[in-house]
mmCIF file with all atom_site columns, C-alpha atoms in Angstrom:
data_model
loop_
_atom_site.group_PDB
_atom_site.id
_atom_site.type_symbol
_atom_site.label_atom_id
_atom_site.label_alt_id
_atom_site.label_comp_id
_atom_site.label_asym_id
_atom_site.label_entity_id
_atom_site.label_seq_id
_atom_site.pdbx_PDB_ins_code
_atom_site.Cartn_x
_atom_site.Cartn_y
_atom_site.Cartn_z
_atom_site.occupancy
_atom_site.B_iso_or_equiv
_atom_site.pdbx_formal_charge
_atom_site.auth_seq_id
_atom_site.auth_comp_id
_atom_site.auth_asym_id
_atom_site.auth_atom_id
_atom_site.pdbx_PDB_model_num
ATOM 1   C CA . MET E 1 1   ? 0.000   0.000  0.000   1.00 0.00 ? 147 MET E CA 1
ATOM 2   C CA . LEU E 1 2   ? 1.248   3.461  -0.858  1.00 0.00 ? 148 LEU E CA 1
ATOM 3   C CA . GLU E 1 3   ? 2.051   6.030  1.801   1.00 0.00 ? 149 GLU E CA 1
ATOM 4   C CA . PHE E 1 4   ? 2.126   9.736  1.022   1.00 0.00 ? 150 PHE E CA 1
ATOM 5   C CA . ASN E 1 5   ? 3.827   12.668 2.686   1.00 0.00 ? 151 ASN E CA 1
ATOM 6   C CA . PHE E 1 6   ? 2.955   16.085 1.324   1.00 0.00 ? 152 PHE E CA 1
ATOM 7   C CA . THR E 1 7   ? 5.196   17.940 3.787   1.00 0.00 ? 153 THR E CA 1
ATOM 8   C CA . PRO E 1 8   ? 6.804   20.154 2.711   1.00 0.00 ? 154 PRO E CA 1
ATOM 9   C CA . PHE E 1 9   ? 4.167   21.083 0.150   1.00 0.00 ? 155 PHE E CA 1
ATOM 10  C CA . PRO E 1 10  ? 5.354   20.228 -3.381  1.00 0.00 ? 156 PRO E CA 1
ATOM 11  C CA . LEU E 1 11  ? 5.498   23.547 -5.217  1.00 0.00 ? 157 LEU E CA 1
ATOM 12  C CA . LEU E 1 12  ? 5.467   22.805 -8.951  1.00 0.00 ? 158 LEU E CA 1
ATOM 13  C CA . THR E 1 13  ? 6.329   25.116 -11.822 1.00 0.00 ? 159 THR E CA 1
ATOM 14  C CA . THR E 1 14  ? 5.719   24.911 -15.546 1.00 0.00 ? 160 THR E CA 1
ATOM 15  C CA . GLU E 1 15  ? 6.562   27.263 -18.377 1.00 0.00 ? 161 GLU E CA 1
ATOM 16  C CA . ARG E 1 16  ? 3.804   29.729 -17.409 1.00 0.00 ? 162 ARG E CA 1
ATOM 17  C CA . LEU E 1 17  ? 2.436   28.485 -14.092 1.00 0.00 ? 163 LEU E CA 1
ATOM 18  C CA . ILE E 1 18  ? 3.112   28.066 -10.415 1.00 0.00 ? 164 ILE E CA 1
ATOM 19  C CA . LEU E 1 19  ? 1.186   25.265 -8.736  1.00 0.00 ? 165 LEU E CA 1
ATOM 20  C CA . ARG E 1 20  ? 1.197   26.136 -5.049  1.00 0.00 ? 166 ARG E CA 1
ATOM 21  C CA . LYS E 1 21  ? -0.623  25.508 -1.812  1.00 0.00 ? 167 LYS E CA 1
ATOM 22  C CA . ALA E 1 22  ? -3.987  27.235 -1.458  1.00 0.00 ? 168 ALA E CA 1
ATOM 23  C CA . VAL E 1 23  ? -4.067  29.650 1.458   1.00 0.00 ? 169 VAL E CA 1
ATOM 24  C CA . ILE E 1 24  ? -6.887  31.421 3.278   1.00 0.00 ? 170 ILE E CA 1
ATOM 25  C CA . GLU E 1 25  ? -6.104  34.604 1.332   1.00 0.00 ? 171 GLU E CA 1
ATOM 26  C CA . ASP E 1 26  ? -7.281  32.731 -1.789  1.00 0.00 ? 172 ASP E CA 1
ATOM 27  C CA . ALA E 1 27  ? -10.826 32.549 -0.393  1.00 0.00 ? 173 ALA E CA 1
ATOM 28  C CA . PRO E 1 28  ? -12.305 35.243 -2.713  1.00 0.00 ? 174 PRO E CA 1
ATOM 29  C CA . GLU E 1 29  ? -11.007 33.448 -5.812  1.00 0.00 ? 175 GLU E CA 1
ATOM 30  C CA . ILE E 1 30  ? -12.081 30.039 -4.453  1.00 0.00 ? 176 ILE E CA 1
ATOM 31  C CA . PHE E 1 31  ? -15.524 31.494 -3.737  1.00 0.00 ? 177 PHE E CA 1
ATOM 32  C CA . PHE E 1 32  ? -15.725 32.693 -7.343  1.00 0.00 ? 178 PHE E CA 1
ATOM 33  C CA . LEU E 1 33  ? -14.738 29.254 -8.716  1.00 0.00 ? 179 LEU E CA 1
ATOM 34  C CA . ARG E 1 34  ? -17.238 27.515 -6.440  1.00 0.00 ? 180 ARG E CA 1
ATOM 35  C CA . SER E 1 35  ? -20.140 29.890 -7.194  1.00 0.00 ? 181 SER E CA 1
ATOM 36  C CA . ASP E 1 36  ? -19.812 31.123 -10.801 1.00 0.00 ? 182 ASP E CA 1
ATOM 37  C CA . PRO E 1 37  ? -22.400 29.439 -13.074 1.00 0.00 ? 183 PRO E CA 1
ATOM 38  C CA . ARG E 1 38  ? -19.908 29.236 -15.975 1.00 0.00 ? 184 ARG E CA 1
ATOM 39  C CA . VAL E 1 39  ? -17.444 27.270 -13.833 1.00 0.00 ? 185 VAL E CA 1
ATOM 40  C CA . LEU E 1 40  ? -20.163 25.084 -12.309 1.00 0.00 ? 186 LEU E CA 1
ATOM 41  C CA . LYS E 1 41  ? -21.967 24.360 -15.589 1.00 0.00 ? 187 LYS E CA 1
ATOM 42  C CA . TYR E 1 42  ? -20.755 20.742 -15.661 1.00 0.00 ? 188 TYR E CA 1
ATOM 43  C CA . ILE E 1 43  ? -19.626 20.242 -12.062 1.00 0.00 ? 189 ILE E CA 1
ATOM 44  C CA . ASP E 1 44  ? -23.125 19.432 -10.793 1.00 0.00 ? 190 ASP E CA 1
ATOM 45  C CA . ARG E 1 45  ? -22.953 20.705 -7.240  1.00 0.00 ? 191 ARG E CA 1
ATOM 46  C CA . GLU E 1 46  ? -24.678 23.498 -5.413  1.00 0.00 ? 192 GLU E CA 1
ATOM 47  C CA . PRO E 1 47  ? -22.915 26.862 -5.734  1.00 0.00 ? 193 PRO E CA 1
ATOM 48  C CA . ALA E 1 48  ? -21.114 28.264 -2.722  1.00 0.00 ? 194 ALA E CA 1
ATOM 49  C CA . GLN E 1 49  ? -23.197 30.906 -0.979  1.00 0.00 ? 195 GLN E CA 1
ATOM 50  C CA . SER E 1 50  ? -20.568 32.779 1.015   1.00 0.00 ? 196 SER E CA 1
ATOM 51  C CA . LEU E 1 51  ? -16.922 33.589 1.455   1.00 0.00 ? 197 LEU E CA 1
ATOM 52  C CA . GLU E 1 52  ? -17.100 31.531 4.655   1.00 0.00 ? 198 GLU E CA 1
ATOM 53  C CA . GLU E 1 53  ? -17.901 28.420 2.584   1.00 0.00 ? 199 GLU E CA 1
ATOM 54  C CA . ALA E 1 54  ? -14.790 29.065 0.505   1.00 0.00 ? 200 ALA E CA 1
ATOM 55  C CA . GLN E 1 55  ? -12.730 29.397 3.680   1.00 0.00 ? 201 GLN E CA 1
ATOM 56  C CA . GLN E 1 56  ? -14.202 26.107 4.924   1.00 0.00 ? 202 GLN E CA 1
ATOM 57  C CA . PHE E 1 57  ? -13.210 24.465 1.634   1.00 0.00 ? 203 PHE E CA 1
ATOM 58  C CA . ILE E 1 58  ? -9.626  25.715 2.050   1.00 0.00 ? 204 ILE E CA 1
ATOM 59  C CA . THR E 1 59  ? -9.647  24.256 5.580   1.00 0.00 ? 205 THR E CA 1
ATOM 60  C CA . LEU E 1 60  ? -10.921 20.941 4.197   1.00 0.00 ? 206 LEU E CA 1
ATOM 61  C CA . ILE E 1 61  ? -8.217  20.683 1.539   1.00 0.00 ? 207 ILE E CA 1
ATOM 62  C CA . THR E 1 62  ? -5.597  21.681 4.128   1.00 0.00 ? 208 THR E CA 1
ATOM 63  C CA . ASP E 1 63  ? -6.859  18.925 6.458   1.00 0.00 ? 209 ASP E CA 1
ATOM 64  C CA . ASN E 1 64  ? -6.693  16.388 3.598   1.00 0.00 ? 210 ASN E CA 1
ATOM 65  C CA . LEU E 1 65  ? -3.175  17.557 2.826   1.00 0.00 ? 211 LEU E CA 1
ATOM 66  C CA . GLU E 1 66  ? -2.016  17.288 6.441   1.00 0.00 ? 212 GLU E CA 1
ATOM 67  C CA . SER E 1 67  ? -3.512  13.801 6.770   1.00 0.00 ? 213 SER E CA 1
ATOM 68  C CA . ASN E 1 68  ? -1.939  12.830 3.414   1.00 0.00 ? 214 ASN E CA 1
ATOM 69  C CA . ASN E 1 69  ? -5.341  11.884 1.991   1.00 0.00 ? 215 ASN E CA 1
ATOM 70  C CA . GLY E 1 70  ? -5.327  14.273 -0.970  1.00 0.00 ? 216 GLY E CA 1
ATOM 71  C CA . ILE E 1 71  ? -3.459  17.181 -2.470  1.00 0.00 ? 217 ILE E CA 1
ATOM 72  C CA . ASN E 1 72  ? -4.892  20.287 -4.086  1.00 0.00 ? 218 ASN E CA 1
ATOM 73  C CA . TRP E 1 73  ? -2.801  22.881 -5.900  1.00 0.00 ? 219 TRP E CA 1
ATOM 74  C CA . ALA E 1 74  ? -3.747  26.503 -6.493  1.00 0.00 ? 220 ALA E CA 1
ATOM 75  C CA . ILE E 1 75  ? -2.941  27.495 -10.073 1.00 0.00 ? 221 ILE E CA 1
ATOM 76  C CA . SER E 1 76  ? -1.330  30.910 -10.539 1.00 0.00 ? 222 SER E CA 1
ATOM 77  C CA . LEU E 1 77  ? 0.497   32.543 -13.403 1.00 0.00 ? 223 LEU E CA 1
ATOM 78  C CA . LYS E 1 78  ? 4.216   33.050 -12.798 1.00 0.00 ? 224 LYS E CA 1
ATOM 79  C CA . ASP E 1 79  ? 3.846   36.828 -13.051 1.00 0.00 ? 225 ASP E CA 1
ATOM 80  C CA . ASP E 1 80  ? 0.666   37.044 -10.907 1.00 0.00 ? 226 ASP E CA 1
ATOM 81  C CA . SER E 1 81  ? 0.171   35.138 -7.643  1.00 0.00 ? 227 SER E CA 1
ATOM 82  C CA . ARG E 1 82  ? -3.637  35.420 -7.847  1.00 0.00 ? 228 ARG E CA 1
ATOM 83  C CA . LEU E 1 83  ? -5.358  32.013 -7.900  1.00 0.00 ? 229 LEU E CA 1
ATOM 84  C CA . ILE E 1 84  ? -6.939  31.368 -11.310 1.00 0.00 ? 230 ILE E CA 1
ATOM 85  C CA . GLY E 1 85  ? -7.796  27.703 -10.826 1.00 0.00 ? 231 GLY E CA 1
ATOM 86  C CA . THR E 1 86  ? -7.258  24.554 -8.846  1.00 0.00 ? 232 THR E CA 1
ATOM 87  C CA . ILE E 1 87  ? -6.154  21.024 -9.653  1.00 0.00 ? 233 ILE E CA 1
ATOM 88  C CA . ALA E 1 88  ? -6.137  18.097 -7.262  1.00 0.00 ? 234 ALA E CA 1
ATOM 89  C CA . LEU E 1 89  ? -5.299  14.464 -6.812  1.00 0.00 ? 235 LEU E CA 1
ATOM 90  C CA . TRP E 1 90  ? -7.905  13.300 -4.336  1.00 0.00 ? 236 TRP E CA 1
ATOM 91  C CA . ARG E 1 91  ? -9.967  10.247 -3.464  1.00 0.00 ? 237 ARG E CA 1
ATOM 92  C CA . LEU E 1 92  ? -6.669  8.474  -3.009  1.00 0.00 ? 238 LEU E CA 1
ATOM 93  C CA . ILE E 1 93  ? -7.054  4.709  -2.994  1.00 0.00 ? 239 ILE E CA 1
ATOM 94  C CA . LYS E 1 94  ? -3.694  3.841  -1.506  1.00 0.00 ? 240 LYS E CA 1
ATOM 95  C CA . GLU E 1 95  ? -4.038  0.080  -1.679  1.00 0.00 ? 241 GLU E CA 1
ATOM 96  C CA . HIS E 1 96  ? -4.770  0.278  -5.423  1.00 0.00 ? 242 HIS E CA 1
ATOM 97  C CA . HIS E 1 97  ? -2.225  3.038  -6.199  1.00 0.00 ? 243 HIS E CA 1
ATOM 98  C CA . ARG E 1 98  ? -5.031  5.145  -7.688  1.00 0.00 ? 244 ARG E CA 1
ATOM 99  C CA . ALA E 1 99  ? -6.261  8.719  -7.375  1.00 0.00 ? 245 ALA E CA 1
ATOM 100 C CA . GLU E 1 100 ? -8.926  10.896 -8.940  1.00 0.00 ? 246 GLU E CA 1
ATOM 101 C CA . ILE E 1 101 ? -7.987  14.135 -10.658 1.00 0.00 ? 247 ILE E CA 1
ATOM 102 C CA . GLY E 1 102 ? -10.230 17.177 -10.381 1.00 0.00 ? 248 GLY E CA 1
ATOM 103 C CA . TYR E 1 103 ? -9.802  20.714 -11.680 1.00 0.00 ? 249 TYR E CA 1
ATOM 104 C CA . THR E 1 104 ? -11.449 24.110 -12.118 1.00 0.00 ? 250 THR E CA 1
ATOM 105 C CA . LEU E 1 105 ? -10.331 27.176 -14.027 1.00 0.00 ? 251 LEU E CA 1
ATOM 106 C CA . HIS E 1 106 ? -11.527 30.771 -14.139 1.00 0.00 ? 252 HIS E CA 1
ATOM 107 C CA . PRO E 1 107 ? -13.433 31.360 -17.420 1.00 0.00 ? 253 PRO E CA 1
ATOM 108 C CA . ASP E 1 108 ? -11.107 34.229 -18.412 1.00 0.00 ? 254 ASP E CA 1
ATOM 109 C CA . PHE E 1 109 ? -8.249  31.709 -18.623 1.00 0.00 ? 255 PHE E CA 1
ATOM 110 C CA . GLN E 1 110 ? -10.043 28.830 -20.347 1.00 0.00 ? 256 GLN E CA 1
ATOM 111 C CA . GLY E 1 111 ? -9.058  27.840 -23.869 1.00 0.00 ? 257 GLY E CA 1
ATOM 112 C CA . LYS E 1 112 ? -5.442  28.998 -23.451 1.00 0.00 ? 258 LYS E CA 1
ATOM 113 C CA . GLY E 1 113 ? -3.773  25.672 -22.665 1.00 0.00 ? 259 GLY E CA 1
ATOM 114 C CA . ILE E 1 114 ? -3.391  26.515 -18.977 1.00 0.00 ? 260 ILE E CA 1
ATOM 115 C CA . MET E 1 115 ? -5.202  23.454 -17.628 1.00 0.00 ? 261 MET E CA 1
ATOM 116 C CA . ASP E 1 116 ? -3.372  21.226 -20.111 1.00 0.00 ? 262 ASP E CA 1
ATOM 117 C CA . GLU E 1 117 ? -0.059  22.593 -18.804 1.00 0.00 ? 263 GLU E CA 1
ATOM 118 C CA . ALA E 1 118 ? -1.135  22.127 -15.173 1.00 0.00 ? 264 ALA E CA 1
ATOM 119 C CA . MET E 1 119 ? -2.475  18.631 -15.828 1.00 0.00 ? 265 MET E CA 1
ATOM 120 C CA . LYS E 1 120 ? 0.788   17.453 -17.391 1.00 0.00 ? 266 LYS E CA 1
ATOM 121 C CA . ALA E 1 121 ? 2.679   18.581 -14.269 1.00 0.00 ? 267 ALA E CA 1
ATOM 122 C CA . ILE E 1 122 ? 0.187   16.869 -11.936 1.00 0.00 ? 268 ILE E CA 1
ATOM 123 C CA . ILE E 1 123 ? 0.217   13.617 -13.917 1.00 0.00 ? 269 ILE E CA 1
ATOM 124 C CA . ASP E 1 124 ? 4.010   13.627 -13.803 1.00 0.00 ? 270 ASP E CA 1
ATOM 125 C CA . TYR E 1 125 ? 3.939   14.239 -10.032 1.00 0.00 ? 271 TYR E CA 1
ATOM 126 C CA . GLY E 1 126 ? 1.290   11.557 -9.492  1.00 0.00 ? 272 GLY E CA 1
ATOM 127 C CA . PHE E 1 127 ? 3.142   8.880  -11.416 1.00 0.00 ? 273 PHE E CA 1
ATOM 128 C CA . ASN E 1 128 ? 6.765   9.747  -10.697 1.00 0.00 ? 274 ASN E CA 1
ATOM 129 C CA . VAL E 1 129 ? 6.624   11.083 -7.127  1.00 0.00 ? 275 VAL E CA 1
ATOM 130 C CA . MET E 1 130 ? 3.484   9.538  -5.624  1.00 0.00 ? 276 MET E CA 1
ATOM 131 C CA . ASN E 1 131 ? 4.040   6.277  -7.549  1.00 0.00 ? 277 ASN E CA 1
ATOM 132 C CA . LEU E 1 132 ? 0.421   6.033  -8.616  1.00 0.00 ? 278 LEU E CA 1
ATOM 133 C CA . HIS E 1 133 ? -0.486  3.319  -11.086 1.00 0.00 ? 279 HIS E CA 1
ATOM 134 C CA . SER E 1 134 ? -3.578  5.048  -12.427 1.00 0.00 ? 280 SER E CA 1
ATOM 135 C CA . ILE E 1 135 ? -5.436  8.343  -12.326 1.00 0.00 ? 281 ILE E CA 1
ATOM 136 C CA . GLU E 1 136 ? -9.178  8.556  -12.815 1.00 0.00 ? 282 GLU E CA 1
ATOM 137 C CA . ALA E 1 137 ? -11.407 11.436 -13.893 1.00 0.00 ? 283 ALA E CA 1
ATOM 138 C CA . ASN E 1 138 ? -15.183 11.513 -13.418 1.00 0.00 ? 284 ASN E CA 1
ATOM 139 C CA . ILE E 1 139 ? -16.864 14.066 -15.690 1.00 0.00 ? 285 ILE E CA 1
ATOM 140 C CA . ASN E 1 140 ? -20.263 15.135 -16.913 1.00 0.00 ? 286 ASN E CA 1
ATOM 141 C CA . PRO E 1 141 ? -20.369 13.662 -20.455 1.00 0.00 ? 287 PRO E CA 1
ATOM 142 C CA . ASP E 1 142 ? -21.692 16.961 -21.834 1.00 0.00 ? 288 ASP E CA 1
ATOM 143 C CA . ASN E 1 143 ? -18.435 18.689 -20.834 1.00 0.00 ? 289 ASN E CA 1
ATOM 144 C CA . LYS E 1 144 ? -16.661 18.409 -24.181 1.00 0.00 ? 290 LYS E CA 1
ATOM 145 C CA . ALA E 1 145 ? -13.801 20.721 -23.119 1.00 0.00 ? 291 ALA E CA 1
ATOM 146 C CA . SER E 1 146 ? -12.957 18.427 -20.200 1.00 0.00 ? 292 SER E CA 1
ATOM 147 C CA . GLN E 1 147 ? -13.322 15.349 -22.394 1.00 0.00 ? 293 GLN E CA 1
ATOM 148 C CA . ASN E 1 148 ? -10.917 16.846 -24.953 1.00 0.00 ? 294 ASN E CA 1
ATOM 149 C CA . LEU E 1 149 ? -8.447  17.844 -22.220 1.00 0.00 ? 295 LEU E CA 1
ATOM 150 C CA . LEU E 1 150 ? -8.410  14.321 -20.818 1.00 0.00 ? 296 LEU E CA 1
ATOM 151 C CA . GLU E 1 151 ? -8.048  12.700 -24.230 1.00 0.00 ? 297 GLU E CA 1
ATOM 152 C CA . ARG E 1 152 ? -5.168  15.066 -25.153 1.00 0.00 ? 298 ARG E CA 1
ATOM 153 C CA . ASN E 1 153 ? -3.467  13.769 -22.008 1.00 0.00 ? 299 ASN E CA 1
ATOM 154 C CA . ASN E 1 154 ? -3.990  10.117 -23.038 1.00 0.00 ? 300 ASN E CA 1
ATOM 155 C CA . PHE E 1 155 ? -6.903  9.374  -20.713 1.00 0.00 ? 301 PHE E CA 1
ATOM 156 C CA . VAL E 1 156 ? -9.260  6.717  -22.077 1.00 0.00 ? 302 VAL E CA 1
ATOM 157 C CA . ARG E 1 157 ? -12.973 6.528  -21.393 1.00 0.00 ? 303 ARG E CA 1
ATOM 158 C CA . GLU E 1 158 ? -13.501 3.354  -19.399 1.00 0.00 ? 304 GLU E CA 1
ATOM 159 C CA . ALA E 1 159 ? -17.126 3.677  -18.370 1.00 0.00 ? 305 ALA E CA 1
ATOM 160 C CA . TYR E 1 160 ? -20.339 5.523  -19.019 1.00 0.00 ? 306 TYR E CA 1
ATOM 161 C CA . PHE E 1 161 ? -22.912 5.407  -16.249 1.00 0.00 ? 307 PHE E CA 1
ATOM 162 C CA . LYS E 1 162 ? -26.512 6.264  -17.136 1.00 0.00 ? 308 LYS E CA 1
ATOM 163 C CA . GLU E 1 163 ? -28.330 8.414  -14.589 1.00 0.00 ? 309 GLU E CA 1
ATOM 164 C CA . ASN E 1 164 ? -26.036 7.457  -11.708 1.00 0.00 ? 310 ASN E CA 1
ATOM 165 C CA . TYR E 1 165 ? -25.804 10.947 -10.193 1.00 0.00 ? 311 TYR E CA 1
ATOM 166 C CA . TYR E 1 166 ? -28.732 12.881 -8.705  1.00 0.00 ? 312 TYR E CA 1
ATOM 167 C CA . HIS E 1 167 ? -28.499 16.688 -8.724  1.00 0.00 ? 313 HIS E CA 1
ATOM 168 C CA . ASN E 1 168 ? -31.083 19.459 -8.756  1.00 0.00 ? 314 ASN E CA 1
ATOM 169 C CA . GLY E 1 169 ? -33.984 17.048 -9.027  1.00 0.00 ? 315 GLY E CA 1
ATOM 170 C CA . ILE E 1 170 ? -32.706 15.101 -12.036 1.00 0.00 ? 316 ILE E CA 1
ATOM 171 C CA . PHE E 1 171 ? -30.538 12.073 -12.659 1.00 0.00 ? 317 PHE E CA 1
ATOM 172 C CA . LEU E 1 172 ? -27.377 12.763 -14.655 1.00 0.00 ? 318 LEU E CA 1
ATOM 173 C CA . ASP E 1 173 ? -24.918 10.547 -16.506 1.00 0.00 ? 319 ASP E CA 1
ATOM 174 C CA . SER E 1 174 ? -21.199 10.236 -15.668 1.00 0.00 ? 320 SER E CA 1
ATOM 175 C CA . ALA E 1 175 ? -18.226 9.372  -17.860 1.00 0.00 ? 321 ALA E CA 1
ATOM 176 C CA . ILE E 1 176 ? -15.168 7.817  -16.224 1.00 0.00 ? 322 ILE E CA 1
ATOM 177 C CA . TYR E 1 177 ? -11.758 8.309  -17.801 1.00 0.00 ? 323 TYR E CA 1
ATOM 178 C CA . SER E 1 178 ? -8.531  6.681  -16.708 1.00 0.00 ? 324 SER E CA 1
ATOM 179 C CA . LEU E 1 179 ? -4.830  7.015  -17.369 1.00 0.00 ? 325 LEU E CA 1
ATOM 180 C CA . VAL E 1 180 ? -2.567  4.085  -16.506 1.00 0.00 ? 326 VAL E CA 1
ATOM 181 C CA . ASN E 1 181 ? 1.113   4.640  -15.773 1.00 0.00 ? 327 ASN E CA 1
ATOM 182 C CA . ARG E 1 182 ? 3.186   2.895  -18.408 1.00 0.00 ? 328 ARG E CA 1
ATOM 183 C CA . GLU E 1 183 ? 6.962   2.768  -18.420 1.00 0.00 ? 329 GLU E CA 1
ATOM 184 C CA . ASP E 1 184 ? 7.068   3.980  -22.017 1.00 0.00 ? 330 ASP E CA 1
ATOM 185 C CA . ARG E 1 185 ? 4.874   7.043  -21.337 1.00 0.00 ? 331 ARG E CA 1
ATOM 186 C CA . VAL E 1 186 ? 6.600   10.430 -21.527 1.00 0.00 ? 332 VAL E CA 1
ATOM 187 C CA . PHE E 1 187 ? 5.172   13.481 -19.736 1.00 0.00 ? 333 PHE E CA 1
#
């Protein structure tokens, strides 16, 4: 079974991005990401109602980090420390060397390759530092941008569940994508 230790926090950098620990000062940006209808269009959860909820979310991800049960990075541009998105490896299944990836991005930064750049860094970290064997993504099948992002990063759709998720009075479908760590894979 895998064991994780996220102390000290793994600060990651890419060509344009800094992937850092979310801090309480990020609460206004987290609140935006968790309440904006454009961001939530395919996330299928109730929007955050207050800045306090965003602060509670930051506390939750900090608790998961400290207990080594999940890791969530704040995405910032190298020339601006403001949080523009988040990306996480969570729902860690240590005995199966598996994690789920989740991500959000401010609409002003979508379509610019930012999440693709962040995802490549997180996949590399998951496979080469955490020693994961596979990474899963659970998306709303109508989210074509997320589907394309996953497929560009070699994720394969493994399952399609009809009406397995209840939200806002209706049953929704889910698509499950997976990426398996292969020795010949280059990140």
